[in-house]
Coordinates of C-alpha atoms in Angstrom, one line a residue:
Chain S
M260 CA 151.5 100.9 212.4
Q261 CA 152.0 100.7 208.8
R262 CA 151.1 104.0 206.9
W263 CA 150.2 104.0 203.2
Q264 CA 152.2 106.4 201.1
V265 CA 150.4 107.6 198.1
P266 CA 152.6 108.7 195.1
H267 CA 152.2 112.6 194.6
S268 CA 151.8 112.1 190.8
L269 CA 149.3 109.5 191.5
T270 CA 147.2 111.8 193.7
A271 CA 147.4 114.5 191.3
S272 CA 146.5 112.3 188.2
S273 CA 143.4 110.8 190.4
T274 CA 142.2 114.2 191.5
R275 CA 142.3 115.5 187.9
L276 CA 140.5 112.6 186.8
I277 CA 137.9 113.1 189.5
V278 CA 137.4 116.6 188.6
Q279 CA 137.1 116.0 184.9
R280 CA 134.3 113.4 185.7
M281 CA 132.6 115.7 187.8
A282 CA 132.7 118.5 185.3
M283 CA 131.2 116.2 182.6
V284 CA 128.5 115.1 185.0
L285 CA 127.8 118.7 185.8
L286 CA 127.7 119.6 182.1
V287 CA 125.4 116.6 181.1
V288 CA 123.0 117.7 184.2
S289 CA 122.9 121.2 183.0
A290 CA 122.1 120.2 179.5
L291 CA 119.4 118.0 180.8
S292 CA 118.0 120.7 183.0
L293 CA 118.0 123.2 180.2
I294 CA 116.1 120.8 178.1
A295 CA 113.6 120.1 180.9
F296 CA 113.1 124.0 181.6
S297 CA 112.5 124.4 177.8
R298 CA 109.8 121.9 177.8
A299 CA 108.2 123.8 180.5
Q300 CA 108.5 126.9 178.6
N301 CA 110.5 128.6 181.5
E302 CA 110.0 132.3 180.9
T303 CA 113.7 133.0 182.4
I304 CA 115.2 130.7 179.9
A305 CA 113.4 132.4 177.1
A306 CA 114.2 136.0 178.5
A307 CA 117.9 134.9 178.8
R308 CA 117.8 133.4 175.3
M309 CA 116.4 136.6 173.9
A310 CA 118.8 138.7 175.5
T311 CA 121.7 136.7 174.2
L312 CA 120.4 136.8 170.7
E313 CA 120.0 140.6 170.9
R314 CA 123.7 140.9 172.0
L315 CA 124.7 138.6 169.0
A316 CA 122.5 140.7 166.6
P317 CA 125.2 143.1 165.7
V318 CA 127.5 140.0 165.0
F319 CA 124.7 138.7 162.4
S320 CA 124.5 142.0 160.9
L321 CA 128.2 142.2 160.2
L322 CA 128.5 138.7 158.8
A323 CA 125.5 139.4 156.7
K324 CA 127.2 142.4 154.9
P325 CA 129.0 140.3 152.5
V326 CA 126.0 138.5 151.5
E327 CA 123.8 141.6 151.3
S328 CA 126.7 143.2 149.1
W329 CA 126.8 140.1 146.8
H330 CA 123.1 140.2 146.7
R331 CA 122.9 144.0 145.7
I332 CA 125.6 143.3 142.9
G333 CA 123.6 140.2 141.7
G334 CA 120.5 142.3 141.7
W335 CA 122.1 145.2 139.7
V336 CA 123.6 142.6 137.3
D337 CA 120.3 141.1 136.7
G338 CA 118.6 144.3 136.5
V339 CA 120.9 145.5 133.7
M340 CA 120.6 142.3 131.8
T341 CA 116.8 142.2 131.8
A342 CA 116.0 145.8 131.9
H343 CA 113.9 145.7 128.6
Q344 CA 112.1 142.5 129.6
Q345 CA 111.4 144.0 133.0
N346 CA 110.3 147.3 131.5
Q347 CA 107.8 145.5 129.2
K348 CA 106.4 143.5 132.3
L349 CA 106.0 146.6 134.3
K350 CA 104.0 148.3 131.5
N351 CA 101.8 145.4 131.4
E352 CA 101.3 145.2 135.3
N353 CA 100.8 148.8 135.2
D354 CA 97.8 148.5 132.8
T355 CA 96.3 145.8 135.0
L356 CA 96.7 147.8 138.1
R357 CA 95.0 150.9 136.6
H358 CA 92.2 148.6 135.9
W359 CA 92.0 147.1 139.3
Q360 CA 92.5 150.5 140.7
S361 CA 89.3 151.7 139.3
V362 CA 87.4 148.6 140.4
A363 CA 88.8 148.9 144.0
L364 CA 87.7 152.8 143.9
A365 CA 84.3 151.9 142.7
L366 CA 84.0 148.7 145.3
K367 CA 85.4 151.1 148.1
A368 CA 82.5 153.8 147.4
E369 CA 80.0 151.1 147.3
N370 CA 81.3 149.6 150.6
Q371 CA 81.3 153.0 152.3
A372 CA 77.7 153.5 151.0
L373 CA 76.5 150.2 152.2
R374 CA 78.4 150.6 155.6
E375 CA 76.6 153.8 156.2
L376 CA 73.2 152.1 155.4
M377 CA 74.0 149.5 157.9
Q378 CA 75.5 151.8 160.4
Y379 CA 78.4 149.5 160.5
Q380 CA 81.0 149.7 163.3
P381 CA 84.7 148.6 162.1
V382 CA 85.5 145.8 164.4
S383 CA 89.5 146.3 164.2
G384 CA 92.3 148.6 163.2
A385 CA 96.0 148.1 162.6
T386 CA 99.2 150.0 162.6
Y387 CA 102.5 148.5 161.6
I388 CA 106.3 148.4 162.8
S389 CA 108.7 147.9 160.1
A390 CA 111.7 145.8 160.9
K391 CA 114.7 144.1 159.1
V392 CA 115.5 140.6 159.4
T393 CA 118.7 140.5 161.1
G394 CA 119.1 136.5 161.7
D395 CA 117.7 133.3 160.0
L396 CA 117.3 131.0 163.1
G397 CA 115.9 128.3 160.9
G398 CA 117.0 124.5 160.9
P399 CA 115.3 121.3 160.1
L400 CA 113.4 121.3 163.4
S401 CA 112.2 125.0 163.8
Q402 CA 111.7 127.9 161.3
R403 CA 112.2 131.2 163.0
L404 CA 113.7 134.8 162.1
L405 CA 115.2 137.5 164.3
V406 CA 114.1 141.1 163.6
N407 CA 115.5 144.4 164.8
A408 CA 112.5 145.7 166.4
G409 CA 111.5 144.8 170.0
R410 CA 109.7 145.9 173.1
E411 CA 110.9 149.6 172.8
E412 CA 109.6 149.7 169.6
G413 CA 106.0 148.6 170.7
V414 CA 106.6 144.8 169.6
K415 CA 104.6 142.4 172.0
S416 CA 104.4 138.5 172.0
Y417 CA 102.1 136.9 169.4
Q418 CA 101.7 139.8 167.3
A419 CA 101.2 139.0 163.6
V420 CA 104.0 139.3 161.2
V421 CA 103.6 139.9 157.5
D422 CA 105.5 140.9 154.3
A423 CA 104.2 142.3 151.0
H424 CA 102.7 138.8 150.1
G425 CA 101.0 137.9 153.3
L426 CA 101.3 136.3 156.8
L427 CA 104.8 135.3 157.7
G428 CA 104.2 134.2 161.3
R429 CA 104.0 135.7 164.7
V430 CA 106.2 137.1 167.5
M431 CA 107.3 134.6 170.0
S432 CA 109.5 136.6 172.1
T433 CA 110.9 139.9 172.6
S434 CA 114.0 141.9 174.0
P435 CA 114.3 145.8 174.2
H436 CA 115.3 145.9 170.4
S437 CA 114.9 142.5 168.9
A438 CA 112.0 140.0 168.6
E439 CA 111.9 136.3 167.6
V440 CA 109.4 135.5 164.8
M441 CA 108.1 131.9 164.6
L442 CA 107.2 131.2 160.9
I443 CA 103.8 129.8 160.0
S444 CA 105.7 126.8 158.5
D445 CA 107.1 125.8 162.1
V446 CA 105.9 122.6 163.4
T447 CA 104.6 124.3 166.5
S448 CA 102.8 127.2 164.6
R449 CA 98.9 127.0 165.1
I450 CA 96.9 129.9 163.1
P451 CA 93.2 130.3 163.3
V452 CA 92.2 130.7 159.6
I453 CA 89.2 130.9 157.5
A454 CA 88.7 129.9 153.9
A455 CA 88.0 133.3 152.0
D456 CA 85.2 131.7 149.7
S457 CA 83.5 129.0 151.7
R458 CA 83.9 130.7 154.9
D459 CA 85.0 127.3 156.5
R460 CA 87.1 127.9 159.6
G461 CA 90.0 125.8 160.7
I462 CA 93.6 125.7 162.0
L463 CA 96.7 126.3 160.0
V464 CA 99.3 123.7 161.2
G465 CA 102.9 124.2 160.3
R466 CA 104.8 121.0 159.0
G467 CA 108.4 122.2 159.1
E468 CA 108.2 122.5 155.3
E469 CA 106.6 125.0 152.8
M470 CA 103.2 123.1 152.8
M471 CA 101.1 123.6 155.7
Q472 CA 98.0 121.4 156.9
L473 CA 94.7 123.0 157.3
S474 CA 93.0 121.0 160.4
F475 CA 90.0 121.2 162.5
L476 CA 87.8 121.8 159.5
S477 CA 84.1 120.8 159.8
P478 CA 83.3 117.4 158.3
S479 CA 81.2 119.1 155.9
H480 CA 83.5 121.7 154.8
R481 CA 83.4 123.0 151.1
V482 CA 87.0 124.0 150.9
K483 CA 88.4 123.3 147.4
V484 CA 91.7 123.5 145.6
G485 CA 92.7 127.3 144.7
D486 CA 90.7 128.7 147.7
M487 CA 92.6 131.6 149.3
I488 CA 93.0 131.1 153.2
V489 CA 93.2 134.1 155.5
T490 CA 93.4 134.7 159.0
T491 CA 90.5 135.3 161.5
E492 CA 90.2 137.4 164.7
D493 CA 89.2 134.0 166.6
G494 CA 91.1 133.8 169.7
G495 CA 91.7 137.6 169.7
L496 CA 95.6 137.2 168.6
M497 CA 95.5 137.8 164.9
P498 CA 94.0 140.6 163.0
P499 CA 91.6 139.4 160.2
S500 CA 92.0 138.9 156.5
I501 CA 95.7 138.5 156.2
I502 CA 96.4 136.0 153.2
A503 CA 98.1 133.1 154.8
G504 CA 98.2 130.9 151.4
T505 CA 95.9 129.1 149.1
V506 CA 94.5 125.6 149.1
F507 CA 97.1 123.5 147.0
S508 CA 95.7 120.0 147.2
I509 CA 93.1 118.0 148.9
K510 CA 94.4 114.4 149.4
N511 CA 92.6 111.6 151.4
G512 CA 90.7 114.4 153.3
T513 CA 93.9 116.3 154.3
V514 CA 93.9 119.9 153.2
W515 CA 97.4 121.2 152.1
V516 CA 97.9 124.9 151.9
R517 CA 100.9 126.5 150.4
P518 CA 101.9 130.2 151.4
V519 CA 101.5 132.7 148.4
R520 CA 105.4 132.8 148.2
P521 CA 108.1 130.6 150.2
V522 CA 108.1 132.1 153.8
T523 CA 111.9 131.8 154.2
G524 CA 114.1 134.6 153.0
P525 CA 112.6 137.8 153.6
E526 CA 114.6 141.0 154.1
F527 CA 112.1 143.2 155.6
V528 CA 109.1 142.4 157.7
R529 CA 105.9 144.4 159.2
I530 CA 104.8 143.7 162.7
V531 CA 101.1 144.1 163.1
Q532 CA 99.7 146.0 166.2
H533 CA 96.3 144.8 166.3
H534 CA 93.8 147.1 168.0
S535 CA 90.4 145.2 168.6
H536 CA 87.4 147.3 169.8
Chain W
M240 CA 148.1 115.8 178.4
T241 CA 146.7 119.3 179.5
R242 CA 147.0 122.7 178.1
A243 CA 149.7 123.4 180.7
H244 CA 152.0 121.4 178.5
Y245 CA 151.7 123.9 175.7
S246 CA 153.6 127.3 175.1
F247 CA 151.7 130.6 175.1
S248 CA 152.1 130.8 171.3
D249 CA 150.6 127.0 171.2
Q250 CA 147.8 128.0 173.3
L251 CA 147.1 131.0 171.1
R252 CA 147.0 128.6 168.2
L253 CA 144.6 126.3 170.0
L254 CA 142.1 129.1 169.9
I255 CA 141.9 128.5 166.0
P256 CA 139.4 125.7 166.1
A257 CA 137.2 127.5 168.6
G258 CA 137.3 130.8 166.7
L259 CA 136.7 128.9 163.4
S260 CA 133.8 127.0 164.8
L261 CA 132.2 130.2 166.4
F262 CA 132.5 131.8 163.0
L263 CA 130.9 129.1 161.0
V264 CA 128.2 128.3 163.5
L265 CA 127.3 132.3 163.4
L266 CA 127.6 132.2 159.6
G267 CA 124.6 129.8 159.4
V268 CA 122.3 132.6 160.8
V269 CA 123.1 135.0 158.0
P270 CA 119.9 135.6 156.0
S271 CA 120.8 134.5 152.6
V272 CA 119.0 132.4 149.5
V273 CA 121.3 129.5 150.2
H274 CA 120.2 129.4 154.2
G275 CA 116.6 129.7 152.9
L276 CA 116.9 126.5 150.9
H277 CA 118.3 124.8 153.9
L278 CA 121.7 124.1 152.3
Y279 CA 123.6 125.0 155.1
P280 CA 124.7 121.8 156.9
E281 CA 124.6 121.0 160.7
I282 CA 128.2 122.4 161.1
V283 CA 128.8 121.5 164.5
I284 CA 128.5 117.7 163.8
L285 CA 131.2 118.2 161.0
L286 CA 133.4 120.3 163.2
T287 CA 133.2 118.1 166.1
C288 CA 134.0 114.9 163.9
F289 CA 136.9 116.5 162.2
F290 CA 138.7 118.1 165.3
V291 CA 138.0 115.2 167.7
S292 CA 139.0 112.7 165.1
Y293 CA 142.4 114.5 164.4
S294 CA 143.1 115.8 167.8
P295 CA 140.7 115.4 170.7
A296 CA 142.8 117.9 173.0
I297 CA 141.7 120.8 170.9
W298 CA 138.1 120.1 171.2
P299 CA 137.3 120.0 175.1
L300 CA 134.2 118.7 176.5
W301 CA 133.1 122.0 178.0
F302 CA 133.8 123.8 174.5
G303 CA 131.5 121.0 172.9
F304 CA 128.8 121.9 175.2
L305 CA 129.1 125.7 174.7
I306 CA 129.3 125.3 171.0
G307 CA 126.2 123.4 171.2
L308 CA 124.4 125.5 173.4
L309 CA 125.2 128.3 170.7
Q310 CA 124.0 126.1 168.0
D311 CA 120.7 125.7 170.0
L312 CA 120.5 129.5 170.4
V313 CA 120.8 130.1 166.8
R314 CA 119.1 127.2 165.4
G315 CA 115.7 128.1 167.1
T316 CA 115.5 124.8 169.1
A317 CA 115.0 124.6 172.6
L318 CA 118.2 125.2 174.7
G319 CA 120.1 122.1 175.8
P320 CA 119.6 119.3 173.2
Q321 CA 122.6 120.1 171.1
A322 CA 124.7 121.2 173.9
L323 CA 124.1 117.5 175.3
L324 CA 124.5 115.8 171.9
V325 CA 127.7 117.7 170.9
M326 CA 129.0 116.5 174.3
L327 CA 128.0 112.8 173.7
L328 CA 129.3 113.0 170.2
T329 CA 132.5 114.3 171.3
L330 CA 132.7 111.5 174.0
A331 CA 131.9 108.7 171.5
L332 CA 134.5 110.1 169.0
R333 CA 137.2 110.4 171.6
R334 CA 136.9 106.5 172.2
R335 CA 137.7 105.9 168.6
A336 CA 140.0 109.0 167.9
G337 CA 143.4 107.2 168.1
R338 CA 142.1 104.6 165.5
L339 CA 140.1 107.3 163.4
N340 CA 143.1 109.5 163.1
R341 CA 144.9 106.5 161.2
Q342 CA 141.9 105.8 158.9
N343 CA 141.5 106.9 155.3
F344 CA 139.0 109.6 154.2
R345 CA 136.4 107.1 153.0
V346 CA 136.3 105.5 156.4
L347 CA 136.1 108.9 158.0
W348 CA 133.3 110.0 155.9
L349 CA 131.4 106.9 156.7
E350 CA 131.9 107.6 160.3
V351 CA 130.8 111.2 160.0
T352 CA 127.4 109.7 158.0
V353 CA 126.8 107.6 161.0
M354 CA 127.6 110.0 163.7
T355 CA 125.1 112.5 161.5
V356 CA 122.2 110.1 161.3
L357 CA 122.5 109.1 165.0
Y358 CA 123.0 112.9 166.2
L359 CA 119.8 114.2 164.0
S360 CA 117.9 111.3 164.9
A361 CA 118.3 111.8 168.5
L362 CA 117.7 115.7 168.1
W363 CA 114.5 114.9 166.2
L364 CA 113.2 112.8 169.2
I365 CA 114.2 115.1 171.8
M366 CA 112.6 118.0 169.9
A367 CA 109.4 115.8 169.7
W368 CA 109.4 115.3 173.5
V369 CA 110.1 119.2 174.2
N370 CA 107.5 120.4 171.8
Q371 CA 105.0 117.4 172.6
V372 CA 104.3 117.0 169.0
W373 CA 105.7 114.4 166.4
M374 CA 107.6 116.5 163.8
P375 CA 107.8 115.6 160.2
I376 CA 111.0 113.5 159.6
W377 CA 111.6 114.7 155.9
P378 CA 113.4 117.9 156.8
T379 CA 115.7 116.0 159.2
I380 CA 116.4 113.5 156.7
K381 CA 117.2 116.4 154.1
S382 CA 119.3 117.8 156.6
M383 CA 121.2 114.7 157.1
I384 CA 122.0 114.5 153.5
V385 CA 123.1 118.0 153.3
T386 CA 125.4 117.7 156.1
V387 CA 127.0 114.4 155.0
L388 CA 127.5 115.7 151.4
W389 CA 129.0 118.9 152.9
Y390 CA 131.8 116.9 154.8
P391 CA 134.3 116.4 152.0
V392 CA 134.2 120.1 151.3
L393 CA 134.7 121.0 154.9
H394 CA 137.5 118.1 155.4
L395 CA 139.4 119.6 152.2
L396 CA 139.1 123.1 153.7
L397 CA 140.2 122.2 157.2
Q398 CA 143.3 120.5 155.8
W399 CA 144.8 124.1 155.5
V400 CA 143.9 124.8 159.2
L401 CA 145.7 121.6 160.5
P402 CA 149.3 122.9 159.9
M403 CA 148.4 125.9 161.9
L404 CA 147.6 124.0 165.1
P405 CA 150.3 123.2 167.6
N406 CA 152.1 119.7 167.6
M407 CA 149.8 117.6 169.9
T408 CA 152.5 115.7 171.4
P409 CA 153.4 117.0 174.9
R410 CA 156.5 119.2 175.1
K411 CA 159.5 117.9 177.0

C-alpha cells in the first residue's frame, strides 16, 4: 500500500496559513458582533466601553498637560497684551451688569409677591456637580465628551450638562468616576425644547455640526429668527429653562438653531441633578 | 516571514509603529482648540496606509483590529466599525504593498485619498445603520479633506521613523 509523505515544511506552512485564516475570520466575526451589539444598545458593551475609558482617563489627562500649559501661556500673553482693552471692556460690562442687577432685584421682589399671591408651588429644583472635561471623544460622526465625575459623585444617565453659556448635552453612560456626555449637536441627540417668546414646543435635533434643527413644531408655530430656545420638563428628563440656543434662520419651513456659543471645547462643565416634585 | 525571524532588539524596534500609533490615536482625544475645530485627521487611516505600504510585516491584522477598536472607543462611534474597516484596509493595502513600496509620493498620496474616501464612506454607512438615522454627510466630507491634507505632513514625519525600524528582510 502506497503511503503519501507530506513534507514537514509544507505541513507547517499550511497549518500556519490555516491558523492565520481562522484568526482573520475570528477577528472579522468579532468586529461584526460588536457592531450588532452596539446597534442593539447592549448594556454590557456600554459598561465595558465606559470602564475602558475610565482606565484611559489618566492617560488623556497626561497627554493634555502640554496643551493646557500652552493654553495657559497663550492666555497669559494675550492677557498682558490686551490688559488695557480688557479693563475698559470690563468697566463697561460692570456698568451694564449693575443696571441689570437692579432690574433683576426688582423683578425678583415682584415675582416673589406674585408667587405668594397665587400660592405658587415650585415645580422643580436643581443642584449641580462640577466636572472637568478629560477627553474630547468627538469625530465626524459623533460629538461626545468624557468628564471626570461619575456614579460615585452622583452622576446618572440622561442628566443635563451645562456650562456658563447654556445647555451642552446630556450624560449617556457612567462609570464610578467618569461619564460620557453626548453633546446637543450629536446626530442622535433629541432634546425637548420650547421657544421662550412664542411658547411653541418642539424637539431640538442634532445635525453633527454647529447648527441644530428644531423639529416637530406645530404647523401654526410663531417661532421667528432671534427667538431664544430653552429646555422644557416634557418627558421628565431635562430641567426647564436652560438656554439651548437661538433661532438662526428659517428656510423652507426648516428652523435652524445655533448654540449661544460653539458647544465644542469647554474646559469645565456642570451636571444638573434635577429634582422633580 | 514571521516575527520569530527577528532578533530581540529587532522585535523591540517593531514596537515603535504600535507605540507611535497608540500615542497619536490617544492624542486625538486631548481637548484642544484644534480638535474642537475638527482639524485632527482620522489618524488610523494614515498610519495604516503608511506602515502597510512600506512594510506589511510591522502592521499585523490583529493590531489593525485593536487600533481600530481603540479608535472606535475614543471617537465616540459604536464599537466595531473601525476595527472592521482598519482590518479591511490592511488587507486591501497588503495586496498592493509590494507595488506601492516602489511608487512615488504622488501615487501614494492618491492611494491614501482613495482609501480615505472609501473608509469614511463605509464608516458613514455603518454608523447610519447602527444609529438608525441618516447622518449629515458634510462633516464626513470635511474629515476626508482634513485627513488627506494631513498625509504629506505625517509622511514627512514618519520618514524619520523608518530608519529606526528593523530590516524587513528575513535574517539568515
